[in-house]
């Protein structure tokens, strides 16, 4: 696991005893080493389209940056060390990662079972793009184990879950999903964007493939868009790399460099995001104008026991609704000052979103309602500011 992008052992980390270093250590050093040419401690931005070959058929591991790039590879090794999987395959966006996954694993006539609450772009891709290529997607309440198991009685190639789900934070039991998927001969794909490997070990719980929108917590600074696929199965990793090269969905070296920098503080950031989100969720729950708060670490959260079993903390996202429904919710969104009304999550800045009109607008209203994404639902991505200032901003907006 601890080899670098250039194939050499990462000196500081070569495990003497095969013991895996701690998460924060892996985030800073895992799969990385000083630049062999200059000693630069950070992997440089290899901004180059092509690579000069020594002779026909003799290259240094890179030929053309659509197939592979050393800065992107450094990120892939680092992410692999964090998820304790093979090096990742990285993409220009999270959706490029999901597209490459689906193109690489499905054939016309095959079926995907997908959680009924996932990021709206994933639903749009399955419903409005891949359907024309003969792929069938069935959406199920994956929080209900009976429904999940029943959905896999019919053959399926993939079970795709997102937990906690965007935007309601509904959870799926990853270990149970893995058991059902494997019994049915399907691969379990977990979108781990909301918690990252700092807070949720999806492979340890049985995932075959982990998806990240690195745009969110992994990079963490609202500076890039990017995605990643990870697996422990060499043939799958090879397939993802092959399809990425074929369709041209690779990440750029600058985005990879920024993401590597962001990852160094991932564990600290996730701890702070989680502590502040809990404080904000508790404040909202006690507020007389707030009718519902969803946050996995709250005692009132219906799947609290599952959250504590499969997550290390609650994460940075809180979903809530206010008295007065949609109109009142929109007034809150329009009156915040510190929180930014913007699509994205997982960054230093606190972001506030209206899923029904923004991130999940492409899902028909009736289906949104069935999945619990009411028109008054507000999604808050709690940032790294002082939680007292975030709460003060919500207080004046709710007033
Ligand atoms: N997965 C989840 C859970 C998301 O929230 C998003 C985007 O919001 C994506 C995937 C897609 O990622 P990207 O926006 O980087 O394409």
PDB file of N, CA, C and O and ligand atoms in Angstrom, residues 92-96 98 118-119 121-122 160 162 164 166 191-194 211-216 224-227 344-345 359 379, ligand 1:
ATOM      1  N   UNK A  92     -12.120  14.608 -13.416  1.00  0.00           N
ATOM      2  CA  UNK A  92     -12.331  16.053 -13.497  1.00  0.00           C
ATOM      3  C   UNK A  92     -13.441  16.559 -12.595  1.00  0.00           C
ATOM      4  O   UNK A  92     -13.428  17.722 -12.190  1.00  0.00           O
ATOM      5  N   UNK A  93     -14.425  15.716 -12.287  1.00  0.00           N
ATOM      6  CA  UNK A  93     -15.505  16.064 -11.348  1.00  0.00           C
ATOM      7  C   UNK A  93     -15.965  14.772 -10.672  1.00  0.00           C
ATOM      8  O   UNK A  93     -15.629  13.667 -11.135  1.00  0.00           O
ATOM      9  N   UNK A  94     -16.803  14.924  -9.650  1.00  0.00           N
ATOM     10  CA  UNK A  94     -17.422  13.742  -9.040  1.00  0.00           C
ATOM     11  C   UNK A  94     -18.321  13.035 -10.048  1.00  0.00           C
ATOM     12  O   UNK A  94     -18.366  11.804 -10.095  1.00  0.00           O
ATOM     13  N   UNK A  95     -19.050  13.821 -10.849  1.00  0.00           N
ATOM     14  CA  UNK A  95     -19.933  13.204 -11.849  1.00  0.00           C
ATOM     15  C   UNK A  95     -19.133  12.460 -12.916  1.00  0.00           C
ATOM     16  O   UNK A  95     -19.592  11.442 -13.442  1.00  0.00           O
ATOM     17  N   UNK A  96     -17.939  12.955 -13.246  1.00  0.00           N
ATOM     18  CA  UNK A  96     -17.087  12.227 -14.212  1.00  0.00           C
ATOM     19  C   UNK A  96     -16.681  10.879 -13.614  1.00  0.00           C
ATOM     20  O   UNK A  96     -16.605   9.869 -14.325  1.00  0.00           O
ATOM     21  N   UNK A  98     -18.490   9.136 -11.419  1.00  0.00           N
ATOM     22  CA  UNK A  98     -19.676   8.259 -11.411  1.00  0.00           C
ATOM     23  C   UNK A  98     -19.993   7.799 -12.840  1.00  0.00           C
ATOM     24  O   UNK A  98     -20.324   6.632 -13.077  1.00  0.00           O
ATOM     25  N   UNK A 118     -30.177  10.338  -3.164  1.00  0.00           N
ATOM     26  CA  UNK A 118     -28.760  10.513  -3.528  1.00  0.00           C
ATOM     27  C   UNK A 118     -28.652  11.878  -4.176  1.00  0.00           C
ATOM     28  O   UNK A 118     -29.665  12.522  -4.483  1.00  0.00           O
ATOM     29  N   UNK A 119     -27.437  12.320  -4.425  1.00  0.00           N
ATOM     30  CA  UNK A 119     -27.220  13.601  -5.097  1.00  0.00           C
ATOM     31  C   UNK A 119     -28.029  13.637  -6.413  1.00  0.00           C
ATOM     32  O   UNK A 119     -28.028  12.656  -7.174  1.00  0.00           O
ATOM     33  N   UNK A 121     -27.613  14.921  -9.268  1.00  0.00           N
ATOM     34  CA  UNK A 121     -26.881  14.679 -10.523  1.00  0.00           C
ATOM     35  C   UNK A 121     -26.761  13.194 -10.823  1.00  0.00           C
ATOM     36  O   UNK A 121     -26.773  12.774 -11.994  1.00  0.00           O
ATOM     37  N   UNK A 122     -26.662  12.373  -9.773  1.00  0.00           N
ATOM     38  CA  UNK A 122     -26.575  10.916  -9.964  1.00  0.00           C
ATOM     39  C   UNK A 122     -27.903  10.400 -10.509  1.00  0.00           C
ATOM     40  O   UNK A 122     -27.938   9.565 -11.423  1.00  0.00           O
ATOM     41  N   UNK A 160     -25.944   0.943  -5.642  1.00  0.00           N
ATOM     42  CA  UNK A 160     -25.289   2.246  -5.437  1.00  0.00           C
ATOM     43  C   UNK A 160     -25.965   2.939  -4.263  1.00  0.00           C
ATOM     44  O   UNK A 160     -27.162   3.226  -4.310  1.00  0.00           O
ATOM     45  N   UNK A 162     -25.613   6.067  -1.052  1.00  0.00           N
ATOM     46  CA  UNK A 162     -24.939   7.275  -0.586  1.00  0.00           C
ATOM     47  C   UNK A 162     -25.341   7.410   0.875  1.00  0.00           C
ATOM     48  O   UNK A 162     -26.532   7.466   1.181  1.00  0.00           O
ATOM     49  N   UNK A 164     -24.117   9.338   4.691  1.00  0.00           N
ATOM     50  CA  UNK A 164     -25.449   9.927   4.745  1.00  0.00           C
ATOM     51  C   UNK A 164     -25.825  10.485   3.372  1.00  0.00           C
ATOM     52  O   UNK A 164     -24.960  10.924   2.620  1.00  0.00           O
ATOM     53  N   UNK A 166     -27.514  12.856   0.490  1.00  0.00           N
ATOM     54  CA  UNK A 166     -27.668  14.270   0.157  1.00  0.00           C
ATOM     55  C   UNK A 166     -29.102  14.507  -0.323  1.00  0.00           C
ATOM     56  O   UNK A 166     -29.488  13.911  -1.323  1.00  0.00           O
ATOM     57  N   UNK A 191     -21.036   5.994  -2.154  1.00  0.00           N
ATOM     58  CA  UNK A 191     -20.600   7.379  -2.320  1.00  0.00           C
ATOM     59  C   UNK A 191     -20.270   7.901  -0.922  1.00  0.00           C
ATOM     60  O   UNK A 191     -21.156   8.102  -0.100  1.00  0.00           O
ATOM     61  N   UNK A 192     -18.970   8.082  -0.652  1.00  0.00           N
ATOM     62  CA  UNK A 192     -18.476   8.416   0.699  1.00  0.00           C
ATOM     63  C   UNK A 192     -18.152   9.903   0.816  1.00  0.00           C
ATOM     64  O   UNK A 192     -17.389  10.315   1.689  1.00  0.00           O
ATOM     65  N   UNK A 193     -18.754  10.699  -0.091  1.00  0.00           N
ATOM     66  CA  UNK A 193     -18.433  12.126  -0.167  1.00  0.00           C
ATOM     67  C   UNK A 193     -18.722  12.856   1.142  1.00  0.00           C
ATOM     68  O   UNK A 193     -17.955  13.714   1.565  1.00  0.00           O
ATOM     69  N   UNK A 194     -19.838  12.540   1.804  1.00  0.00           N
ATOM     70  CA  UNK A 194     -20.257  13.330   2.966  1.00  0.00           C
ATOM     71  C   UNK A 194     -19.363  13.119   4.189  1.00  0.00           C
ATOM     72  O   UNK A 194     -19.262  14.003   5.019  1.00  0.00           O
ATOM     73  N   UNK A 211     -16.848   5.987  -4.040  1.00  0.00           N
ATOM     74  CA  UNK A 211     -16.883   7.174  -4.903  1.00  0.00           C
ATOM     75  C   UNK A 211     -16.677   8.409  -4.037  1.00  0.00           C
ATOM     76  O   UNK A 211     -17.218   8.478  -2.927  1.00  0.00           O
ATOM     77  N   UNK A 212     -15.923   9.380  -4.572  1.00  0.00           N
ATOM     78  CA  UNK A 212     -15.851  10.695  -3.915  1.00  0.00           C
ATOM     79  C   UNK A 212     -16.052  11.798  -4.918  1.00  0.00           C
ATOM     80  O   UNK A 212     -15.475  11.758  -6.018  1.00  0.00           O
ATOM     81  N   UNK A 213     -16.848  12.796  -4.527  1.00  0.00           N
ATOM     82  CA  UNK A 213     -16.722  14.091  -5.164  1.00  0.00           C
ATOM     83  C   UNK A 213     -15.645  14.785  -4.345  1.00  0.00           C
ATOM     84  O   UNK A 213     -15.918  15.240  -3.223  1.00  0.00           O
ATOM     85  N   UNK A 214     -14.418  14.863  -4.867  1.00  0.00           N
ATOM     86  CA  UNK A 214     -13.314  15.479  -4.101  1.00  0.00           C
ATOM     87  C   UNK A 214     -13.497  16.991  -4.002  1.00  0.00           C
ATOM     88  O   UNK A 214     -12.822  17.655  -3.207  1.00  0.00           O
ATOM     89  N   UNK A 215     -14.417  17.504  -4.839  1.00  0.00           N
ATOM     90  CA  UNK A 215     -14.862  18.898  -4.769  1.00  0.00           C
ATOM     91  C   UNK A 215     -15.224  19.304  -3.340  1.00  0.00           C
ATOM     92  O   UNK A 215     -15.094  20.466  -2.971  1.00  0.00           O
ATOM     93  N   UNK A 216     -15.708  18.346  -2.551  1.00  0.00           N
ATOM     94  CA  UNK A 216     -16.267  18.639  -1.228  1.00  0.00           C
ATOM     95  C   UNK A 216     -15.153  18.576  -0.166  1.00  0.00           C
ATOM     96  O   UNK A 216     -14.167  19.251  -0.306  1.00  0.00           O
ATOM     97  N   UNK A 224     -11.773  23.760  -6.183  1.00  0.00           N
ATOM     98  CA  UNK A 224     -11.654  22.830  -7.316  1.00  0.00           C
ATOM     99  C   UNK A 224     -12.966  22.070  -7.523  1.00  0.00           C
ATOM    100  O   UNK A 224     -13.813  22.043  -6.630  1.00  0.00           O
ATOM    101  N   UNK A 225     -13.088  21.428  -8.681  1.00  0.00           N
ATOM    102  CA  UNK A 225     -14.043  20.323  -8.816  1.00  0.00           C
ATOM    103  C   UNK A 225     -13.219  19.084  -9.170  1.00  0.00           C
ATOM    104  O   UNK A 225     -12.224  19.178  -9.899  1.00  0.00           O
ATOM    105  N   UNK A 226     -13.610  17.956  -8.626  1.00  0.00           N
ATOM    106  CA  UNK A 226     -12.854  16.734  -8.884  1.00  0.00           C
ATOM    107  C   UNK A 226     -13.580  15.524  -8.351  1.00  0.00           C
ATOM    108  O   UNK A 226     -14.550  15.641  -7.589  1.00  0.00           O
ATOM    109  N   UNK A 227     -13.133  14.341  -8.771  1.00  0.00           N
ATOM    110  CA  UNK A 227     -13.769  13.109  -8.304  1.00  0.00           C
ATOM    111  C   UNK A 227     -12.757  11.984  -8.214  1.00  0.00           C
ATOM    112  O   UNK A 227     -11.636  12.090  -8.733  1.00  0.00           O
ATOM    113  N   UNK A 344     -22.720  23.756  -3.183  1.00  0.00           N
ATOM    114  CA  UNK A 344     -21.505  23.048  -2.798  1.00  0.00           C
ATOM    115  C   UNK A 344     -21.611  22.784  -1.311  1.00  0.00           C
ATOM    116  O   UNK A 344     -22.519  23.295  -0.624  1.00  0.00           O
ATOM    117  N   UNK A 345     -20.716  21.974  -0.832  1.00  0.00           N
ATOM    118  CA  UNK A 345     -20.681  21.645   0.593  1.00  0.00           C
ATOM    119  C   UNK A 345     -19.271  21.174   0.894  1.00  0.00           C
ATOM    120  O   UNK A 345     -18.477  20.907  -0.016  1.00  0.00           O
ATOM    121  N   UNK A 359     -29.726  21.951  -5.787  1.00  0.00           N
ATOM    122  CA  UNK A 359     -29.008  20.695  -6.062  1.00  0.00           C
ATOM    123  C   UNK A 359     -29.891  19.539  -6.508  1.00  0.00           C
ATOM    124  O   UNK A 359     -29.416  18.610  -7.156  1.00  0.00           O
ATOM    125  N   UNK A 379     -30.441  22.936   3.529  1.00  0.00           N
ATOM    126  CA  UNK A 379     -29.229  22.161   3.807  1.00  0.00           C
ATOM    127  C   UNK A 379     -28.112  23.124   4.180  1.00  0.00           C
ATOM    128  O   UNK A 379     -27.837  24.068   3.435  1.00  0.00           O
TER     129      UNK A 379
HETATM  130  N1  LIG B   1     -21.835  12.809  -4.871  1.00  0.00           N
HETATM  131  C1  LIG B   1     -22.330  13.629  -3.927  1.00  0.00           C
HETATM  132  C2  LIG B   1     -22.775  13.052  -2.618  1.00  0.00           C
HETATM  133  C3  LIG B   1     -22.455  15.000  -4.175  1.00  0.00           C
HETATM  134  O1  LIG B   1     -22.963  15.801  -3.210  1.00  0.00           O
HETATM  135  C4  LIG B   1     -22.039  15.511  -5.436  1.00  0.00           C
HETATM  136  C5  LIG B   1     -22.160  16.954  -5.739  1.00  0.00           C
HETATM  137  O2  LIG B   1     -22.784  17.719  -5.020  1.00  0.00           O
HETATM  138  C6  LIG B   1     -21.523  14.634  -6.387  1.00  0.00           C
HETATM  139  C7  LIG B   1     -21.439  13.281  -6.079  1.00  0.00           C
HETATM  140  C8  LIG B   1     -21.073  15.118  -7.742  1.00  0.00           C
HETATM  141  O3  LIG B   1     -19.819  15.728  -7.608  1.00  0.00           O
HETATM  142  P1  LIG B   1     -19.293  16.935  -8.536  1.00  0.00           P
HETATM  143  O4  LIG B   1     -20.146  18.122  -8.234  1.00  0.00           O
HETATM  144  O5  LIG B   1     -17.875  17.088  -8.110  1.00  0.00           O
HETATM  145  O6  LIG B   1     -19.427  16.494  -9.949  1.00  0.00           O
END
